Protein backbone atom coordinates (compact mmCIF):
# COMPACT_ATOMS: atom_id res chain seq x y z
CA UNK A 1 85.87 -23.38 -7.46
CA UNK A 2 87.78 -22.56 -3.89
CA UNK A 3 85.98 -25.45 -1.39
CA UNK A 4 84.84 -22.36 0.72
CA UNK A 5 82.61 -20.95 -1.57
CA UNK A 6 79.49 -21.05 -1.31
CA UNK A 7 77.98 -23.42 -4.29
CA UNK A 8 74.22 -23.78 -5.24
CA UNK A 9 72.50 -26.96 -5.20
CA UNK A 10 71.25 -28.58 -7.91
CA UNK A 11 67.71 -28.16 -7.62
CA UNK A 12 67.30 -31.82 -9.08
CA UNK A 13 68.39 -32.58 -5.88
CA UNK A 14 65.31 -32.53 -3.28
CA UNK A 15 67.34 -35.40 -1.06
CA UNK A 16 69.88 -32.85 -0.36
CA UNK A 17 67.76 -30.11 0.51
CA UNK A 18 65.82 -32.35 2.59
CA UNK A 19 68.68 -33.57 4.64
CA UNK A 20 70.10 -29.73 4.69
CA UNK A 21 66.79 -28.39 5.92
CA UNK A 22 66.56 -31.26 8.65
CA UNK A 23 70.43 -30.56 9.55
CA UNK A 24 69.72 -27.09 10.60
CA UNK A 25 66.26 -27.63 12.32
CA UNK A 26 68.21 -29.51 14.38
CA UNK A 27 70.62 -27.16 15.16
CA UNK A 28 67.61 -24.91 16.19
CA UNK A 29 66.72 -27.62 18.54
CA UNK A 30 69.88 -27.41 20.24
CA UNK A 31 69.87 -23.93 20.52
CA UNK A 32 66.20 -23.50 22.18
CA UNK A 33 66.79 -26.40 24.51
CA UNK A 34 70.29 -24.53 25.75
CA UNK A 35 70.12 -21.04 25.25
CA UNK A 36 66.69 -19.00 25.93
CA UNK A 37 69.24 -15.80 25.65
CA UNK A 38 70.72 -16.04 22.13
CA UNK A 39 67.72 -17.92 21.02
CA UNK A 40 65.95 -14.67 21.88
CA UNK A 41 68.40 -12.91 20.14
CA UNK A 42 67.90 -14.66 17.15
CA UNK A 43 64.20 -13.82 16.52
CA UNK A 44 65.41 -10.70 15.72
CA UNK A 45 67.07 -11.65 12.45
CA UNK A 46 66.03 -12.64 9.09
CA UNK A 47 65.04 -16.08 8.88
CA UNK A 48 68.37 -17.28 6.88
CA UNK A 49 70.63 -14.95 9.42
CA UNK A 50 68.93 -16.68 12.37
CA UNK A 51 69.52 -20.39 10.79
CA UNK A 52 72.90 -19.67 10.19
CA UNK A 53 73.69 -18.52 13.70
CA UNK A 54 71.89 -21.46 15.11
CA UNK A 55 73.88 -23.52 13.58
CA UNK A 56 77.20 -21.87 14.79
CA UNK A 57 75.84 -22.45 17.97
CA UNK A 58 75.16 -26.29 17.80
CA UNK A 59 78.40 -27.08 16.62
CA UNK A 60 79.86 -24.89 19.61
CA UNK A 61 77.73 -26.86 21.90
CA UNK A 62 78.14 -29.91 20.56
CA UNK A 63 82.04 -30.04 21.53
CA UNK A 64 81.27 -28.15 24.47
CA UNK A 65 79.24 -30.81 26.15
CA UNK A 66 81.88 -33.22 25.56
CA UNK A 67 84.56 -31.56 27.34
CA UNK A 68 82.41 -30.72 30.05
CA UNK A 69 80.67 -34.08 31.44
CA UNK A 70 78.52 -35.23 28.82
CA UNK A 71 80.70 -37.74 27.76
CA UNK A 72 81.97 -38.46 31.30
CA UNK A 73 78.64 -39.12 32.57
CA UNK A 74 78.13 -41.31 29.71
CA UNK A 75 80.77 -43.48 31.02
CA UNK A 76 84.15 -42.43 28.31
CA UNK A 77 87.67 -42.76 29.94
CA UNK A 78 89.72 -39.57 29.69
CA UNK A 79 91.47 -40.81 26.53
CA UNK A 80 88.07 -41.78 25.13
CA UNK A 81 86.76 -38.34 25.37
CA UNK A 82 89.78 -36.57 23.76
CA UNK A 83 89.05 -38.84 20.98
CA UNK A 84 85.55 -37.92 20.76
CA UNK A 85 86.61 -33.98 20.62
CA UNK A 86 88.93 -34.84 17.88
CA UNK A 87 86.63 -37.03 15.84
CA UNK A 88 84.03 -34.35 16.01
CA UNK A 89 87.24 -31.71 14.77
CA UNK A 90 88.05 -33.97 11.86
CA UNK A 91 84.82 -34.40 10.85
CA UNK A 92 84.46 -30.35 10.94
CA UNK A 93 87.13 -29.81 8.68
CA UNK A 94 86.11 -32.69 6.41
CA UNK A 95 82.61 -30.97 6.15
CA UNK A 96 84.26 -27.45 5.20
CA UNK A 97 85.77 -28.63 2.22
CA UNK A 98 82.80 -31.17 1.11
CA UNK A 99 79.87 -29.48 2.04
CA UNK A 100 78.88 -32.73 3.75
CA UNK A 101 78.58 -34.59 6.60
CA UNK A 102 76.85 -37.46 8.45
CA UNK A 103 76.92 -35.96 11.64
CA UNK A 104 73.22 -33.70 11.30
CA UNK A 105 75.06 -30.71 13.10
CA UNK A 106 78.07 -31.00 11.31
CA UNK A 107 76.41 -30.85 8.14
CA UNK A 108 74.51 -27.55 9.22
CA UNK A 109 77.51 -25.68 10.27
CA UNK A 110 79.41 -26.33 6.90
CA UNK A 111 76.51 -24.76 4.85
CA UNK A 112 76.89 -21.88 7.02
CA UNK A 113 80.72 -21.78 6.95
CA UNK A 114 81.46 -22.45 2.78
CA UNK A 115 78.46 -19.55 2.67
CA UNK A 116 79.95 -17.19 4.80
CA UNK A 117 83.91 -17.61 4.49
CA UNK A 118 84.48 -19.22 7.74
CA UNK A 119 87.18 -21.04 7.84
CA UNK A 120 89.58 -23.38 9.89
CA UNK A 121 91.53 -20.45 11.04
CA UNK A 122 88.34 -19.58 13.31
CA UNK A 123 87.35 -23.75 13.65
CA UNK A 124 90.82 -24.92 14.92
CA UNK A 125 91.40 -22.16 17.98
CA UNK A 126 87.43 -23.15 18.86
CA UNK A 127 88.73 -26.90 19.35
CA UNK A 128 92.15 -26.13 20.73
CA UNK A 129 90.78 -24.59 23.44
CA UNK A 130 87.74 -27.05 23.95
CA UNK A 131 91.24 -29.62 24.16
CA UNK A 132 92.69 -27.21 26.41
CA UNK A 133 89.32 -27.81 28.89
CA UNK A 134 90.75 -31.48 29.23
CA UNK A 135 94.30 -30.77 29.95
CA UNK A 136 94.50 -28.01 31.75
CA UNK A 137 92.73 -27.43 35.03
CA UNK A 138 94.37 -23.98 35.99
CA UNK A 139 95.69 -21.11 33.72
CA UNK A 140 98.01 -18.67 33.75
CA UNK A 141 97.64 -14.93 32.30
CA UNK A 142 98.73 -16.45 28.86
CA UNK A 143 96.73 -19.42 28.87
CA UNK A 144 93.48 -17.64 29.75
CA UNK A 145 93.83 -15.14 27.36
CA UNK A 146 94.45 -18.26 24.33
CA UNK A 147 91.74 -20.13 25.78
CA UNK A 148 89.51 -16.94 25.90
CA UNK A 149 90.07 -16.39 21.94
CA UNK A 150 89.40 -19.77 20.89
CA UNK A 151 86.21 -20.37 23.17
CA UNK A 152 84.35 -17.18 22.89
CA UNK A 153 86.17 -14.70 20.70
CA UNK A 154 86.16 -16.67 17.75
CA UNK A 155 82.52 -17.14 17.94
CA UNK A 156 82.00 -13.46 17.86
CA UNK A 157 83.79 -13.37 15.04
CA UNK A 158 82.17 -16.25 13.70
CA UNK A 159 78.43 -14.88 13.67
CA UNK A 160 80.21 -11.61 12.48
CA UNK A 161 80.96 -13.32 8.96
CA UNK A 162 77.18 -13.68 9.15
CA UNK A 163 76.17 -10.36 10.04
CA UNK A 164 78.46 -8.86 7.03
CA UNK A 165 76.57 -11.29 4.80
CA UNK A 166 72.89 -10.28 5.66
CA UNK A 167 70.49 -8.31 3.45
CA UNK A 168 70.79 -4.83 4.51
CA UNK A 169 74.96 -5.20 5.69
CA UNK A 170 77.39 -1.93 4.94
CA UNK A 171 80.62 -3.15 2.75
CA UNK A 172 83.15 -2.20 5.48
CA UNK A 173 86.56 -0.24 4.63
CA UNK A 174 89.42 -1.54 6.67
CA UNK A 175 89.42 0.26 9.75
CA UNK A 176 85.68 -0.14 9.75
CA UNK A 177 86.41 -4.11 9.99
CA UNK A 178 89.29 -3.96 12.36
CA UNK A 179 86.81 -2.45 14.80
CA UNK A 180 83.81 -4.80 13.86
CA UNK A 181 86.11 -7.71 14.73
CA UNK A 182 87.20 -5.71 17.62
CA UNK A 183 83.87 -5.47 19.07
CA UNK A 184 82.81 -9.07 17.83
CA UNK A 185 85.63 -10.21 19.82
CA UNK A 186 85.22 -8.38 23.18
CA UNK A 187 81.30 -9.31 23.03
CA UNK A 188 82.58 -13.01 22.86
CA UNK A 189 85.04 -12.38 25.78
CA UNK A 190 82.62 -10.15 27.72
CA UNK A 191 79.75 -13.59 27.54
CA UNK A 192 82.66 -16.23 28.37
CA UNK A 193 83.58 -14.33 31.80
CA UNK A 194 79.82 -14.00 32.65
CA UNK A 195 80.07 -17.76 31.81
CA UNK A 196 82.93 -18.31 34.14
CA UNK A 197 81.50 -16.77 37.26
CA UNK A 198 78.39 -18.05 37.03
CA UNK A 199 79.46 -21.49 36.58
CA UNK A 200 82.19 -20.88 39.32
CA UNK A 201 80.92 -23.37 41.60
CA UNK A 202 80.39 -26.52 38.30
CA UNK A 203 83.44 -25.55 37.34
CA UNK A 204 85.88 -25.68 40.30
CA UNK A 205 83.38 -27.98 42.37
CA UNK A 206 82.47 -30.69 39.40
CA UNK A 207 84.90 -30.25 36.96
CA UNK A 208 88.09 -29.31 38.39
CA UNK A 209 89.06 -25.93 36.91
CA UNK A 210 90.55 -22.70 38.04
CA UNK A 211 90.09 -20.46 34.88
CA UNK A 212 90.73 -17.32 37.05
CA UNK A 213 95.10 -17.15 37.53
CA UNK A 214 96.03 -16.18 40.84
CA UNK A 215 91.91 -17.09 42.64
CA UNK A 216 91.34 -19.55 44.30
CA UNK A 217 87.51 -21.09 43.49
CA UNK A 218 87.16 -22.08 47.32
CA UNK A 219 88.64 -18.65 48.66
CA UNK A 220 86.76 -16.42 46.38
CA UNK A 221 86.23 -13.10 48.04
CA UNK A 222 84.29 -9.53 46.76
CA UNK A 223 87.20 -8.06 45.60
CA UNK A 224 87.54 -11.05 42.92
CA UNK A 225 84.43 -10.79 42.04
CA UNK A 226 84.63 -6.92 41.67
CA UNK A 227 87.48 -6.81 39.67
CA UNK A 228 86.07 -9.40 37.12
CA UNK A 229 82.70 -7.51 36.76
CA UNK A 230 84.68 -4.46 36.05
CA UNK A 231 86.81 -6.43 33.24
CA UNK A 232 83.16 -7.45 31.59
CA UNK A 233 81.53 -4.37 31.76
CA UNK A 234 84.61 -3.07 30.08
CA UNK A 235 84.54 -5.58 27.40
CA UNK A 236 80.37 -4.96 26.76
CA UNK A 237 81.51 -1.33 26.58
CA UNK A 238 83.96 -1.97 23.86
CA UNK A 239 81.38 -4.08 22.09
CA UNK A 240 78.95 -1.28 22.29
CA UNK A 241 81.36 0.17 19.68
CA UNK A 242 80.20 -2.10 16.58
CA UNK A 243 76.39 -1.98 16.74
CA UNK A 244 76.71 1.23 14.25
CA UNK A 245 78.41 -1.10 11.89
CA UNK A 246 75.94 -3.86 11.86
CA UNK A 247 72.41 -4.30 9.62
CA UNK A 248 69.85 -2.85 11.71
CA UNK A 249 68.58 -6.34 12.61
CA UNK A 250 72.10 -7.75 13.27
CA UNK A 251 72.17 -4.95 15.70
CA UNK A 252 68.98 -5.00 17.33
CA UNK A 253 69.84 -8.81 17.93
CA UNK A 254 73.52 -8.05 19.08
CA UNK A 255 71.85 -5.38 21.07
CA UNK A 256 69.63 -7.99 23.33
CA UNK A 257 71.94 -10.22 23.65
CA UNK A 258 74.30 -7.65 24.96
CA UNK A 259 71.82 -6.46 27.10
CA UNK A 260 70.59 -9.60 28.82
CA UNK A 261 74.21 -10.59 29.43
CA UNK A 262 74.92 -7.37 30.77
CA UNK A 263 72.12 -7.89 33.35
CA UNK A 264 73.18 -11.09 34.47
CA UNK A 265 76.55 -9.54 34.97
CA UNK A 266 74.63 -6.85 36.97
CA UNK A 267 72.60 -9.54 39.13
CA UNK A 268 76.31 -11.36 39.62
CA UNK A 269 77.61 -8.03 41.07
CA UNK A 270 75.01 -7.94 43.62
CA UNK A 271 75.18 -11.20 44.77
CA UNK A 272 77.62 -12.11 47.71
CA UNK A 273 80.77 -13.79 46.43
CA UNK A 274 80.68 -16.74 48.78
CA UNK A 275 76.88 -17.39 47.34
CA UNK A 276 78.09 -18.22 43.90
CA UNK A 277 79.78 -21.04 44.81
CA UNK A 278 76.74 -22.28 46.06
CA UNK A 279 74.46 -21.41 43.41
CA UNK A 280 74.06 -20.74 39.18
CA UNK A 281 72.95 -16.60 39.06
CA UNK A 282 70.36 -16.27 36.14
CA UNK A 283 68.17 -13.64 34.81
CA UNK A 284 64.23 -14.67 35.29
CA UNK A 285 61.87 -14.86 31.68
CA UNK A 286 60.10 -12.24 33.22
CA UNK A 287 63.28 -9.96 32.83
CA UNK A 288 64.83 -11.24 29.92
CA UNK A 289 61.44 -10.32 28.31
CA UNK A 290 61.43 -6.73 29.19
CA UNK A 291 64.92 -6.32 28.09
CA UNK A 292 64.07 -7.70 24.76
CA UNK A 293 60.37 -4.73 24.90
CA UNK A 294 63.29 -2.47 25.60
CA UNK A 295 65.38 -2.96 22.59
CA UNK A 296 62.92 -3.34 20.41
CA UNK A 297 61.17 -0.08 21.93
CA UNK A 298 64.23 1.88 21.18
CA UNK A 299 64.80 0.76 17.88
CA UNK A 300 60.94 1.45 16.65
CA UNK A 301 61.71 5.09 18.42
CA UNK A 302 64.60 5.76 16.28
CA UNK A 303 62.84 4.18 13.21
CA UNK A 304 60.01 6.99 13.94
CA UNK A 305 62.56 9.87 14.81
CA UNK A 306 64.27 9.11 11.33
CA UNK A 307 61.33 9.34 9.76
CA UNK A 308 60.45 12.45 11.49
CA UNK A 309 63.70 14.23 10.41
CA UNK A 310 63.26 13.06 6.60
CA UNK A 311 60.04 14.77 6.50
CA UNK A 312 61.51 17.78 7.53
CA UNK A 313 63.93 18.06 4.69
């Protein structure tokens, strides 16, 4: 058997599935105590769906916090914390190929990667550009665009292998997939830039990076902030594209996340530029819960319009 497929457990077994279960409740953990947005998102899958995306998104936080101050506030020299982000790499990998791990997060993410097909050609861009947060403190056109893919494109694609194996998925022919991955990809782009200039003031202010080539944090004017609104909306338009090809929950979910990152982007455009380096933009619960009335509104009125037009044939 390939080590990245997926393999049933013995059911003689409970201690496994006892450890498993516990791994991914705490991955669900993680996600509601970071992420009210994509934890939203997430009640709109199936419960397996949902467990698997939360525990994408541990793992993804779990090196992200060590790059960005965790570890530093814990008192780890530079060196230290490099070490740290590799450890937690290693251990990744190991995990793929046993289905195993001590690490409780770990552990969850390689059930969900040996049952999806994820593999370490999606893992190791994630980390190189997690290593790249420790290194490099400005980027270039190139840089960005590498760092981009690995932090937030990857992800997309990620929770796509997923969405492709939920009840209710479409086998996709190969154009079909090229533009799944294409809109997986620019969603994941389109939620790191948000990212970016909303944490413009942590990140040039605390941590010491210019992700933005040819701005200048400290200088940041409305025509920056303009032009990078634009570039999102673009990318949330492209992403648009691959709802059609998702399960109808996938896309309902996809939908409100889309949607409540596309209204921060929205509230980020209408604030001054000089205020967000002064201040973290977010979206109020009050809002984020009217988007997510929205989407599910629309998606009960196409359920009934189907149903209408069925009748009539």
């Amino acid at each position: 058997m390939n080590a990245m497929e997926p393999r049933e457990l013995d059911p003689r077994t409970p201690a496994l599935h006892l450890y498993s279960r516990t791994a991914q409740r705490s991955s669900k953990v993680l996600l509601r105590q970071y992420s009210t947005s994509f934890s939203l998102a997430c009640r709109l899958l199936d419960a397996d769906s949902a467990t698997r995306i939360a525990n994408i998104y541990a793992l993804v936080r779990l090196a992200d916090e060590i790059v960005d101050g965790v570890a530093l506030q814990a008192g780890l020299e530079p060196r230290a914390i490099a070490a740290c982000l590799d450890d937690l790499e290693a251990e990744t990998e190991c995990a793929m190929e046993r289905g195993y791990s001590t690490n409780l997060v770990v552990h969850a993410f390689a059930l969900t990667a040996r049952s999806t097909g994820i593999g370490q050609e999606l893992t190791a861009p994630f980390f190189a550009s997690m290593r790249a947060d420790l290194t490099t403190g400005e980027h270039d056109a190139r840089s960005l665009e590498d760092y981009i893919y690995g932090s937030a494109e990857v992800i997309g694609l990620m929770c796509l292998q997923v969405f492709m194996a939920m009840p209710g998925a479409m086998p996709l022919g190969a154009e079909q997939e090229a533009q799944a991955k294409l809109a997986a990809r620019s969603l994941g782009a389109a939620f790191q830039k948000v990212n970016f200039l909303r944490d413009l003031m942590q990140d040039s202010q605390e941590l010491g990076r210019a992700y933005f080539p040819g701005i200048d944090p400290e200088a940041f004017g409305e025509q920056d902030k303009q032009r990078l609104v634009e570039q999102i909306e673009q990318d949330l338009d492209k992403a648009r594209g691959g709802l059609a090809l998702l399960a109808p929950a996938a896309a309902r979910a996809v939908r409100l996340a889309h949607d409540l990152f596309q209204e921060l982007n929205r509230q980020l455009a209408k604030a001054p530029a000089e205020a967000l380096l002064r201040t973290r933009i977010s979206v109020s619960p009050g809002r984020k819960a009217m988007i997510a009335v929205r989407v599910l509104l629309a998606r009960q009125g196409k359920t009934q319009t189907s149903h209408i037009m069925e009748g009539r044939h």
